[in-house]
Coordinates of C-alpha atoms in Angstrom, one line a residue:
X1 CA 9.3 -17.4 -23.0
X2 CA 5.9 -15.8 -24.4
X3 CA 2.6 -17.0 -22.2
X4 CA 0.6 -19.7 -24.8
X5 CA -2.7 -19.2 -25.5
X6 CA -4.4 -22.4 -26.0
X7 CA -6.7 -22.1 -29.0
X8 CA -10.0 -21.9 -28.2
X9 CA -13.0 -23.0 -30.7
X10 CA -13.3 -20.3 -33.8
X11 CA -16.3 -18.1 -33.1
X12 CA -18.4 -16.9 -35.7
X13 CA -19.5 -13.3 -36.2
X14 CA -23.0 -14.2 -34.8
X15 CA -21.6 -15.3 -31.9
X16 CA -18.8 -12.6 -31.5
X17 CA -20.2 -10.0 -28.7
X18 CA -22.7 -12.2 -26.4
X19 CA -19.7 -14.3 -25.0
X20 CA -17.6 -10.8 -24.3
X21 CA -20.8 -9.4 -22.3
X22 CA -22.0 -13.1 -20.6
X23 CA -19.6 -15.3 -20.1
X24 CA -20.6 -19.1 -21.9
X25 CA -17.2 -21.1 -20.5
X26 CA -15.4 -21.7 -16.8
X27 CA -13.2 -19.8 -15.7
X28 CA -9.4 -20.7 -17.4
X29 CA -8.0 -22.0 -14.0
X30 CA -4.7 -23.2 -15.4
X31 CA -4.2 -20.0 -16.1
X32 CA -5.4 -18.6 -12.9
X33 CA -3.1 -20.7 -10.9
X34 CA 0.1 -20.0 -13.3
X35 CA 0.0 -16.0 -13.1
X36 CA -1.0 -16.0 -9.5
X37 CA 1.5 -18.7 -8.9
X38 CA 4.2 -16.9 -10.6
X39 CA 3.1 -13.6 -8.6
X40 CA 3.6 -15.6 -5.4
X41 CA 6.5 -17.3 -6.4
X42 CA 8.3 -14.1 -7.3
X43 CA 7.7 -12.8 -3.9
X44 CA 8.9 -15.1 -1.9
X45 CA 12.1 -15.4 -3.4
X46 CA 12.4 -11.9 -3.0
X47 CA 10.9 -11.2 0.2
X48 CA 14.6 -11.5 2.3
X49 CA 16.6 -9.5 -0.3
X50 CA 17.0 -6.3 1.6
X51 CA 15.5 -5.6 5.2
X52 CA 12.8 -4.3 7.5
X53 CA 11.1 -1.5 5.6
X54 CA 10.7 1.4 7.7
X55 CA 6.5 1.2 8.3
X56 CA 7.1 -2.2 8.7
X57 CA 8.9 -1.7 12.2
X58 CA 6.3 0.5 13.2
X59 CA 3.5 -1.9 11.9
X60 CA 5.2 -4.4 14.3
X61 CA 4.7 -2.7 17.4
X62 CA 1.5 -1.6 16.6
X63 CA 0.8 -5.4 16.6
X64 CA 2.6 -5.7 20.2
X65 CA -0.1 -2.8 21.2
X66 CA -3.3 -4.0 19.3
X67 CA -6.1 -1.0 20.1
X68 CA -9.5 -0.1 18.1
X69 CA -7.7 2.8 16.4
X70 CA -4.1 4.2 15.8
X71 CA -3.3 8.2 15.1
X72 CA -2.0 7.5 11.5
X73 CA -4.0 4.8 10.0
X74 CA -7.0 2.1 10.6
X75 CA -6.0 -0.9 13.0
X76 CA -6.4 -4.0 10.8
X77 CA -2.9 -3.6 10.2
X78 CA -2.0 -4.3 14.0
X79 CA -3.7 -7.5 14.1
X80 CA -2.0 -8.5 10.8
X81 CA 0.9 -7.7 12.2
X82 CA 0.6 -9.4 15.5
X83 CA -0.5 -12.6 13.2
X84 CA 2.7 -12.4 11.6
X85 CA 4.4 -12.0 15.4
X86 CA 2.9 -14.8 16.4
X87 CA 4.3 -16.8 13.6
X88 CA 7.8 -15.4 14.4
X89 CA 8.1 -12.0 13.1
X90 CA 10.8 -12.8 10.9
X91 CA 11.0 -10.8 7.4
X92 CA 10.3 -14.2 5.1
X93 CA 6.8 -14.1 7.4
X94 CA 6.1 -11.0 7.4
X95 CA 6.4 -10.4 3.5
X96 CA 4.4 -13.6 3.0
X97 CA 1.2 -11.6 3.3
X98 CA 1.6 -9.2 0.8
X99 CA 2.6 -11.8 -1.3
X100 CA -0.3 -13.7 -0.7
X101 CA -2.6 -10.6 -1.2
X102 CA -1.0 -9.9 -4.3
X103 CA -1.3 -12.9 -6.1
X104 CA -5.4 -12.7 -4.9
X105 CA -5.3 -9.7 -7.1
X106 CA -4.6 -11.0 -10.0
X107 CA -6.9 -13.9 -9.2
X108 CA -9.6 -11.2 -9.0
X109 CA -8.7 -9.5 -11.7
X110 CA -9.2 -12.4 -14.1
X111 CA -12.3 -13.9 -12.2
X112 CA -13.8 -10.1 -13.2
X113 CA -13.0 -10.6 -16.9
X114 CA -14.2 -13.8 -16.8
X115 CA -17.5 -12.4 -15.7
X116 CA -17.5 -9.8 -18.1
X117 CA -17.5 -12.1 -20.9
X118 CA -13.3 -12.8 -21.0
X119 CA -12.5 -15.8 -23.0
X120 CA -8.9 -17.2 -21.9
X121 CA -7.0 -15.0 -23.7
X122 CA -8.7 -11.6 -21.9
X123 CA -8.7 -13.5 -18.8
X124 CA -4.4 -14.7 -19.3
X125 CA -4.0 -11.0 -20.4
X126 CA -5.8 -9.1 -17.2
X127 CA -3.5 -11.8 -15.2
X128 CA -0.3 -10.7 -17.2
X129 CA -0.8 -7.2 -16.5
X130 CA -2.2 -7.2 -13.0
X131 CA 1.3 -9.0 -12.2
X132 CA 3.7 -6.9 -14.1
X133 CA 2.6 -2.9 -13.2
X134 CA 5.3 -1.8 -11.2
X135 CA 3.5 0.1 -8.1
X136 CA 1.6 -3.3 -7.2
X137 CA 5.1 -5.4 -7.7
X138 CA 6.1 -2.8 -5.2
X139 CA 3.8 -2.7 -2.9
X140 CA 3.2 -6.1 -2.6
X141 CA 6.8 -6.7 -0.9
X142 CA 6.0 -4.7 1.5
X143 CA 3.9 -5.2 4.9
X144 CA 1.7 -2.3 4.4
X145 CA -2.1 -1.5 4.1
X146 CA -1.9 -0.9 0.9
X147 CA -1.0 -4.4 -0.2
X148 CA -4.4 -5.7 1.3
X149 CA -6.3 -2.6 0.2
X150 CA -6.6 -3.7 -4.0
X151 CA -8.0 -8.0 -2.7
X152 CA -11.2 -5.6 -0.7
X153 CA -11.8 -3.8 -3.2
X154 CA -11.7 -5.6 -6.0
X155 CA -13.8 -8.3 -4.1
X156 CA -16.4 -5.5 -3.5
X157 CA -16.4 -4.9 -7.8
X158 CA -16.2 -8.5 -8.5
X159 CA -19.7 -8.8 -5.9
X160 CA -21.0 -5.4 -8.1
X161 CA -20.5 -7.1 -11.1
X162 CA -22.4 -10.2 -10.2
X163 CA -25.0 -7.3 -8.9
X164 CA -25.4 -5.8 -12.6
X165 CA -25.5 -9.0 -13.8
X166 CA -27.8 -11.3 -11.6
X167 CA -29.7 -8.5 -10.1
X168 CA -29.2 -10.1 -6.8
X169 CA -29.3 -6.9 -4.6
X170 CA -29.0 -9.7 -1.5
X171 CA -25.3 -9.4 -2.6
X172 CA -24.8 -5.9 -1.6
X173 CA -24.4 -7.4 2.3
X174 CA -21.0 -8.9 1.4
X175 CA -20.4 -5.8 -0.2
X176 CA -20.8 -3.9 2.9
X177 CA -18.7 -6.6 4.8
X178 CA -15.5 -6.2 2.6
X179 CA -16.3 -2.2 2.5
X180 CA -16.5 -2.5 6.6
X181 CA -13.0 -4.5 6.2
X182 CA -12.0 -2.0 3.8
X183 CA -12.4 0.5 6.3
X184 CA -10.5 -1.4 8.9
X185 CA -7.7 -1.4 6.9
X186 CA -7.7 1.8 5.7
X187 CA -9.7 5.3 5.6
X188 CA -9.2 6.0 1.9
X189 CA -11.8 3.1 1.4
X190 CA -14.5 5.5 2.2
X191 CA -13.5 7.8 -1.0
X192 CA -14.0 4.2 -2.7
X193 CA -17.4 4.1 -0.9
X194 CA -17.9 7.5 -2.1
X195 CA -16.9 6.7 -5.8
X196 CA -19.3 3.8 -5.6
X197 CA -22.3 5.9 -4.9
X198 CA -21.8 8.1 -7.7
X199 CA -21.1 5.3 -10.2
X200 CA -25.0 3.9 -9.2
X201 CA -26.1 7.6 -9.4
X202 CA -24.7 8.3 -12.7
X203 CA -26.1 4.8 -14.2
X204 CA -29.5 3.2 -14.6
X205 CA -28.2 0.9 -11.4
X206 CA -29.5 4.0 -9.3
X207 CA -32.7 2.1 -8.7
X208 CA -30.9 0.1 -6.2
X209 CA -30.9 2.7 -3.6
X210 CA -34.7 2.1 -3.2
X211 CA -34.3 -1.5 -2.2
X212 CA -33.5 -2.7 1.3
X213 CA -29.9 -4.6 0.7
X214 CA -28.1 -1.6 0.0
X215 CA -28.4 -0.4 3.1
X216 CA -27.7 -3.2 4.9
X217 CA -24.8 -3.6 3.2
X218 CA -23.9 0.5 4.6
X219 CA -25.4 -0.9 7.9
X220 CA -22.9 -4.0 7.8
X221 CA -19.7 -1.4 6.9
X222 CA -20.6 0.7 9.6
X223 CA -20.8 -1.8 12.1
X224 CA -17.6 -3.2 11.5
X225 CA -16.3 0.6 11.5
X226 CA -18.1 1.6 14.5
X227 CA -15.1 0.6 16.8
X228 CA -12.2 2.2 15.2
X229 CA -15.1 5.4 14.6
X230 CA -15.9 5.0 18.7
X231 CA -11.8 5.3 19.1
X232 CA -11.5 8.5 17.0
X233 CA -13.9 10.2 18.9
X234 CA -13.0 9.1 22.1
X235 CA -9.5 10.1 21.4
X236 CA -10.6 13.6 19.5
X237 CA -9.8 12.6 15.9
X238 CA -6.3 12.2 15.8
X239 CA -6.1 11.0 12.4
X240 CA -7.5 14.3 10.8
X241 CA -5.2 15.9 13.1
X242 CA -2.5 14.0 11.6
X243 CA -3.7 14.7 8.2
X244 CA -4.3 18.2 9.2
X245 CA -0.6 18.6 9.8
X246 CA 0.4 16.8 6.8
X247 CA -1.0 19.4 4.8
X248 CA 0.1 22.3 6.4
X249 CA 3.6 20.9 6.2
X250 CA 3.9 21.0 2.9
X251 CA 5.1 17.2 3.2
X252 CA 4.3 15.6 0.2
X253 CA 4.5 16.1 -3.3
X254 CA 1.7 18.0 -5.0
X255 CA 2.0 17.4 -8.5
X256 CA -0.6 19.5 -11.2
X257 CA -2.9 17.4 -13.0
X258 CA -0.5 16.9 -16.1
X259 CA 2.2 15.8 -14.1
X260 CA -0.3 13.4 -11.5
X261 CA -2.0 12.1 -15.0
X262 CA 1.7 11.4 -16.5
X263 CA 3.0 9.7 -13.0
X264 CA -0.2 7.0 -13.1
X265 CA 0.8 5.6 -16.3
X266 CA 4.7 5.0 -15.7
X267 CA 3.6 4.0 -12.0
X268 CA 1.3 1.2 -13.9
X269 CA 3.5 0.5 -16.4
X270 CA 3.4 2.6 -19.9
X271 CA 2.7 -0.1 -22.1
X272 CA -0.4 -1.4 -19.8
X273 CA -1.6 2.3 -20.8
X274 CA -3.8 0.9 -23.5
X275 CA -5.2 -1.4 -21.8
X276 CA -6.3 0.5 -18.9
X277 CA -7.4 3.1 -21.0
X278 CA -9.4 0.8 -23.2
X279 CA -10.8 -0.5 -20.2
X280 CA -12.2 2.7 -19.6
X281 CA -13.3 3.4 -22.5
X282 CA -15.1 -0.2 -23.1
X283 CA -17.1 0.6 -19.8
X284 CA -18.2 3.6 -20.1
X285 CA -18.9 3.7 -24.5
X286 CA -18.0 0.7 -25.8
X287 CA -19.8 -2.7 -26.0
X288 CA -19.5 -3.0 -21.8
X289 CA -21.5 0.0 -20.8
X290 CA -23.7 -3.0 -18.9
X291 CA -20.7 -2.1 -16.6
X292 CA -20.9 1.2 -16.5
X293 CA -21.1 2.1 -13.0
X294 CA -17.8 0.9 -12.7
X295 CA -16.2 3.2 -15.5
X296 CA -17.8 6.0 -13.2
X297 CA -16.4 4.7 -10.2
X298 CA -13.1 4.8 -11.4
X299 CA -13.3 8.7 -13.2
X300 CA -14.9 9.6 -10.1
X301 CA -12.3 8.3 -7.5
X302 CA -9.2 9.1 -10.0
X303 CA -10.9 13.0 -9.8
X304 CA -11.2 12.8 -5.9
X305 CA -7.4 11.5 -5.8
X306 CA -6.2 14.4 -8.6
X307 CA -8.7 17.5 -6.6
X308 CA -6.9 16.6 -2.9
X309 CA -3.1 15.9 -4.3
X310 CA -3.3 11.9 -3.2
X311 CA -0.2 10.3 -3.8
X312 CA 0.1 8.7 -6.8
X313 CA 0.0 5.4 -5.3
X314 CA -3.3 6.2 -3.7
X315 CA -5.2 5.5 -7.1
X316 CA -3.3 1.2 -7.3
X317 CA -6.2 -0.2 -5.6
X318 CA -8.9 1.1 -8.4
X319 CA -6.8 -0.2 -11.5
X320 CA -7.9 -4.3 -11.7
X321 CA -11.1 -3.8 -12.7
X322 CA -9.8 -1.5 -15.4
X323 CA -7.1 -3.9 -16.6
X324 CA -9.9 -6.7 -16.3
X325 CA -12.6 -4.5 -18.7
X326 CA -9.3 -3.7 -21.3
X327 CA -8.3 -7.6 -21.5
X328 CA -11.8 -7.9 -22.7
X329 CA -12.0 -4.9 -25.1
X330 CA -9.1 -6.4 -26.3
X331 CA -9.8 -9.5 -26.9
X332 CA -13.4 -8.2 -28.2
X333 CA -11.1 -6.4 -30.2
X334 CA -9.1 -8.4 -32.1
X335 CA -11.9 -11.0 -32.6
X336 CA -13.6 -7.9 -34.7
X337 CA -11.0 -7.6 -36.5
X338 CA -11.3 -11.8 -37.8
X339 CA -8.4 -13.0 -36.6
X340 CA -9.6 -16.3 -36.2
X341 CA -9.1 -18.6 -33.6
X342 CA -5.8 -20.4 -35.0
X343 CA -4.3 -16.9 -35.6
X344 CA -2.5 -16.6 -32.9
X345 CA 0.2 -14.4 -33.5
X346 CA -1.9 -11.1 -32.1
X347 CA -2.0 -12.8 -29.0
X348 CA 1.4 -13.5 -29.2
X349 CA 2.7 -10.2 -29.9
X350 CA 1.2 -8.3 -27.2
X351 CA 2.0 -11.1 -24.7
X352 CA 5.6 -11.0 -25.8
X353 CA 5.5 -6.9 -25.8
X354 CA 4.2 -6.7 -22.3
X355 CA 6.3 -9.5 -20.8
X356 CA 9.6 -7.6 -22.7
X357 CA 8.8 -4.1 -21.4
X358 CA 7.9 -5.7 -17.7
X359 CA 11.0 -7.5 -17.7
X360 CA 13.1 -4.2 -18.5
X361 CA 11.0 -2.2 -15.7
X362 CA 10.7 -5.0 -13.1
X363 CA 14.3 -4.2 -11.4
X364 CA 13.4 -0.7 -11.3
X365 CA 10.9 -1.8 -7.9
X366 CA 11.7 -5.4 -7.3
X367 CA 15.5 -5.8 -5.2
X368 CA 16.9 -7.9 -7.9
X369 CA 20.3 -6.1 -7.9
X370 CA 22.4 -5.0 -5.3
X371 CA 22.0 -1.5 -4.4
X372 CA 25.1 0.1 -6.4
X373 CA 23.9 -2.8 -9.4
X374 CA 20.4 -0.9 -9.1
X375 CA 21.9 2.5 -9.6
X376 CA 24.0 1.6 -12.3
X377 CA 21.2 0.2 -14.2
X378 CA 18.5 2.8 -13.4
X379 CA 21.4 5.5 -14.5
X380 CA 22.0 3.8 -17.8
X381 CA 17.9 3.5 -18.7
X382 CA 17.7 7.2 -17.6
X383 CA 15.7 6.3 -14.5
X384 CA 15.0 8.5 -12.0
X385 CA 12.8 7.6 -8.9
X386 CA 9.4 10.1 -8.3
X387 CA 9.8 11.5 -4.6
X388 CA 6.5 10.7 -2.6
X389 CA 7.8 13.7 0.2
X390 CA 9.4 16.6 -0.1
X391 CA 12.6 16.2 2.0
X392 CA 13.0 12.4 1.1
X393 CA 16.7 11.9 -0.2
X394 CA 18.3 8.9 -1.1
X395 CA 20.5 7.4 -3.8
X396 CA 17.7 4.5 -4.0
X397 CA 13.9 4.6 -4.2
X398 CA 12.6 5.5 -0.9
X399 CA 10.8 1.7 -1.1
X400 CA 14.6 0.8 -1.2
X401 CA 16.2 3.0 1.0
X402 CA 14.0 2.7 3.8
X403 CA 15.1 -1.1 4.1
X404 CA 18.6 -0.3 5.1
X405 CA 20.8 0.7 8.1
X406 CA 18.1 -0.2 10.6
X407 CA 20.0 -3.1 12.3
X408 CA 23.5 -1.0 12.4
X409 CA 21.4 1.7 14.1
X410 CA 20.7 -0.1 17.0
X411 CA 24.1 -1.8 17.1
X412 CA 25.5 1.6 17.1
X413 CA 22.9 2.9 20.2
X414 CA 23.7 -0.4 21.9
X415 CA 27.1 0.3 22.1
X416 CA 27.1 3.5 23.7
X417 CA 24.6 2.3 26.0
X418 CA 25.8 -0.8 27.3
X419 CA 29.6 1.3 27.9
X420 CA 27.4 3.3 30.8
X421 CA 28.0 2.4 33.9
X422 CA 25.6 -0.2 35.3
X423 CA 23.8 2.2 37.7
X424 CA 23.6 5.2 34.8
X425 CA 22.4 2.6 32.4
X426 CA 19.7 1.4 34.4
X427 CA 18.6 5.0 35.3
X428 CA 19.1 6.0 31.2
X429 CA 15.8 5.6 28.2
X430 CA 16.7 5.4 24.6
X431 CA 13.8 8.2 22.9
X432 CA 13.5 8.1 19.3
X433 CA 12.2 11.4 17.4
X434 CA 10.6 8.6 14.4
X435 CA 8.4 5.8 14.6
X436 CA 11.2 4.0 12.1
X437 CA 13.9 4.4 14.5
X438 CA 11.3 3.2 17.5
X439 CA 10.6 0.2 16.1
X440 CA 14.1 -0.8 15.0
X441 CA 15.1 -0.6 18.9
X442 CA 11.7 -2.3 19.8
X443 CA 12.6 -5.2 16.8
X444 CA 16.4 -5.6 17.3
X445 CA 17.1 -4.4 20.5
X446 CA 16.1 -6.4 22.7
X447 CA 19.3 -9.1 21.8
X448 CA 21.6 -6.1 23.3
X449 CA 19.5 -6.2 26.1
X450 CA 18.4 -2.4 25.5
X451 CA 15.2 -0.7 26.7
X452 CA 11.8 -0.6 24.8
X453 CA 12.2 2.6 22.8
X454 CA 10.5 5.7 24.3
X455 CA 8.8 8.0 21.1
X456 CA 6.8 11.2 20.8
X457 CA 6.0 10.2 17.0
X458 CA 2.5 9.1 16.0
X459 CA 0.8 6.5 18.0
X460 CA 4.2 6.2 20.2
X461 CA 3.0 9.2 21.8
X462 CA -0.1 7.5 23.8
X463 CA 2.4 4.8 24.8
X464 CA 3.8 6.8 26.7
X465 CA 7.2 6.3 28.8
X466 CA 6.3 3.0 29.4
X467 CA 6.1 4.2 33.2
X468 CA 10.2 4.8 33.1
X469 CA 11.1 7.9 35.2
X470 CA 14.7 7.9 33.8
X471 CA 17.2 10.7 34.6
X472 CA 19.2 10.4 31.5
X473 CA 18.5 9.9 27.4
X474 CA 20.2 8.9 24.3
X475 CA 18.1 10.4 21.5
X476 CA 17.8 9.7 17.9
X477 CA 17.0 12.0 15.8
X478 CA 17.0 15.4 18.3
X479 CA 18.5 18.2 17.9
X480 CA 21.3 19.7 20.4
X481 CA 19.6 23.0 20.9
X482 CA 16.6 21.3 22.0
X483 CA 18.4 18.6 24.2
X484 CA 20.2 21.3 25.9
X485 CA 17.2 23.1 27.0
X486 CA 15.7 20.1 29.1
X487 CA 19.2 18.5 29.9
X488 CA 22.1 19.3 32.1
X489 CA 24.1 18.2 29.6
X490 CA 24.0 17.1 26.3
X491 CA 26.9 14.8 24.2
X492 CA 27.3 13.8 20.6
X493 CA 28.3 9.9 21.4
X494 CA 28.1 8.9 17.7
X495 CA 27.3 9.4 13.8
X496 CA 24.8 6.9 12.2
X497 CA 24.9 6.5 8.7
X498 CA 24.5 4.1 5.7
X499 CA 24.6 4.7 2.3
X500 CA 21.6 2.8 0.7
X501 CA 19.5 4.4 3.6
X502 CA 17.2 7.6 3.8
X503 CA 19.3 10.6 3.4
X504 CA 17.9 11.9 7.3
X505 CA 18.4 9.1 9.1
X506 CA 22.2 9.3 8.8
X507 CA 22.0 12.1 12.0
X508 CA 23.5 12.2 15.3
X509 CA 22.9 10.5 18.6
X510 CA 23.6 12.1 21.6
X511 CA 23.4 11.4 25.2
X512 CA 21.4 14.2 27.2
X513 CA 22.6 13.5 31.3
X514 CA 20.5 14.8 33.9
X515 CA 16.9 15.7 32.4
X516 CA 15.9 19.0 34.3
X517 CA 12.3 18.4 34.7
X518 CA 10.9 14.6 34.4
X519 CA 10.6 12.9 31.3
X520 CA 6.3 12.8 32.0
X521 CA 6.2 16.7 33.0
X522 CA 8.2 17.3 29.0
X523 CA 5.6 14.4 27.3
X524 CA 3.6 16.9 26.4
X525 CA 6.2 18.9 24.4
X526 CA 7.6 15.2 22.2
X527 CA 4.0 14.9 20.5
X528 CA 5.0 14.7 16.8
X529 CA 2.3 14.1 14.1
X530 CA 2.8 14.0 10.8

């Protein structure tokens, strides 16, 4: 069924543009609720289909060690995740606040084309696309950072626009708290802080840099920073040693511009295209260049994200106010064109063309199918998932993928190390060579009675050994050469694999008896950052 767009008064040609630049009605909140409800709706039914996603697990005991800082991302994601401990832990919980944080998007999404003049049908139409592109359906059921990431930053545009528009510069303080919280949650934000800057530069809205607020907004985002800053230096900047190695690596896919330009619009849904684009162009030459800071803003961070080979998903958070400014040109649009307010079969149409295309696309990152359903249906569309790293393999989307085999995992390490004999199993650790692999132990292990997991991988590695001095291991994901360098003796005890999972988990686990130096003297040798 096609979304029905209540007909509004008919608008004469006088009256066409000052609505789309200043908005004259409220906000169309039966709207608002039914998009962001369906969003949130769609979620939750969703959000037990498969299992723990990999960063999830790792998110999870970053929430049972809550510190200012963590080698591989920002720490707001600890404390979320130690909320969501608190309340249980379960998956239903834990997917809740994506959910949740999705569904604000598209709130924010059609509050900013409200502001920038949307009558109902730009505002239902920002809505309809902010729910359906396919990289927010998919990151938003997920527990990650970048789920939150899009509701600070599009709070921080929706405060900018009411900037441009009341010249109220007090507002830049809030700005600088969601920035500060931006920050928080993850380092990226400050490219956004960067992108910001150079949309005021590059606009008439430059004059802002010689009042006071603006700097107390930067004051305010600093100050929330300053802790996580304070842990980076205390700890020597592990993060850009993380990215650092990353880079060297060769780990992720670096696609030329073409191919980045070509990846954004499938990952946002091809026939959103126009409307993005529109967006664009409506800011920056068309009747909304009032908002032009923010069409600089977004060329400016989509260049920084194409220059350093970003991921492609590393550009979602920017998009809303994009899809907002191309709801209006496109309502501005067809209200140029004298389709009167009773007409509304335009409206219609794209509605129904959106909705049709979304619904063909939306099992493509949404577990709606089973996974052999999935790849019979991706196969007969021709679909083939983009690969975010280079030695990723799977027959499902690594979003997918990464969901499976966890739980068999552990079963399969408890089993060999509950047949030890008590006094070897009380003398034996369980050391993981990946954060994934730690936190499944750390999450499902603890039914089987099994040690906290023992990891070398990312912020594992200043947990140390938990203050173990164990004479024997089982190791996930070592090799044998290795394990027979530091161990008496090493044995292959069992094969894990799954078929839905990643490609590289389905290795080895092996039992390495009688460690020839202590696990604390070798710590040094299991850091892993990458």
């Amino acid at each position: 069924m096609c979304l029905q767009i209540t007909p509004a008064k008919p608008v004469t040609s006088s009256s066409t543009t000052a609505p789309l630049l200043d908005h004259a009605n409220a906000p169309a909140v039966g709207f608002i609720v039914l998009i962001a409800g369906a969003k949130l709706l769609l979620h939750l039914l969703l959000s037990g289909r498969y299992g723990y996603f990999r960063d999830e697990l790792y998110y999870l005991d970053c929430g049972r060690h809550l510190a200012w800082g963590y080698v591989d991302h920002a720490p707001l994601i600890g404390l979320v995740a130690r909320m969501a401990l608190m309340l249980g832990g379960s998956l239903r919980v834990l997917r809740l606040i994506p959910a949740i944080e999705g569904a604000l998007v598209v709130v924010l999404t059609m509050l900013i084309a409200w502001r920038m003049g949307g009558d109902r049908f730009a505002q239902g139409l920002a809505g309809l696309c902010a729910l359906v592109v396919p990289i927010y359906l998919a990151l938003d059921s997920i527990m990650t950072m970048n789920a939150l990431e899009p509701v600070l930053w599009m709070s921080s545009i929706y405060l900018l626009v009411r900037i441009i528009q009341t010249g109220n510069s007090r507002l830049w303080a809030w700005f600088g708290l969601f920035a500060g919280v931006g920050l928080m949650n993850k380092h990226s934000t400050a490219f956004f802080g960067l992108a910001v800057v150079l949309g005021l530069l590059l606009t008439r809205l430059r004059g802002e840099f010689a009042k006071r607020w603006i700097w107390i907004g930067a004051l305010i985002a600093i100050l929330i920073f300053l802790p996580n800053l304070l842990w980076q230096v205390q700890h020597s900047f592990p993060t850009l040693e993380d990215l650092h190695n990353v880079r060297v690596s060769g780990k992720n896919v670096v696609l030329p511009p073409f191919k980045f330009i070509a990846q954004q619009i499938l990952i946002m849904n091809p026939i959103v295209f126009p409307v993005w684009l529109g967006g664009l162009w409506f800011l920056l030459v068309g009747k909304g260049t009032k908002y032009r800071p923010l069409g600089w803003i977004f060329v400016s961070f989509f260049a920084m994200m194409m220059v350093l080979h970003g991921k492609d998903y590393y550009l979602a958070p920017i998009y809303p106010m994009a899809l907002a400014a191309g709801a209006v040109a496109t309502e501005q649009a067809l209200r140029s064109w004298n389709f009167s307010a009773e007409k509304l079969w335009p409206e219609a149409v794209i509605i129904c063309v959106i909705l049709g295309t979304s619904t063909l696309i939306a099992p493509l990152v949404l577990p709606l199918f089973s996974p052999d359903n999935y790849i019979a249906y991706a196969s007969r569309i021709g679909f083939k998932p983009a690969k975010q790293e280079v030695h990723h393999k799977s027959l499902l989307p690594q979003v997918f993928a990464d969901q499976f085999g966890w739980p068999e995992l552990v079963a399969q390490v408890a089993t060999v190390y509950n047949s030890l004999p008590p006094e070897t199993r009380s003398k034996t650790a369980i050391v993981a060579g990946n954060y994934g692999e730690a936190g499944a132990i750390d999450l499902f292990g603890p039914k089987y009675q099994l040690p906290p997991a023992i990891s070398g991988h990312q912020t594992y590695y200043y947990w140390g050994t938990h203050g173990t001095t164990p004479e024997n291991v089982i190791t996930l994901q070592y090799s044998a050469r290795y394990l027979g360098e530091i161990c008496d003796s090493v044995q292959e005890v069992a094969t894990h694999f799954h078929p839905w999972g990643m490609a590289e988990e389905n290795d080895r686990i092996y039992f390495c008896r009688g460690l020839k130096r202590p696990l604390q003297e070798v710590w040094p040798d299991q850091k892993h950052w990458n």
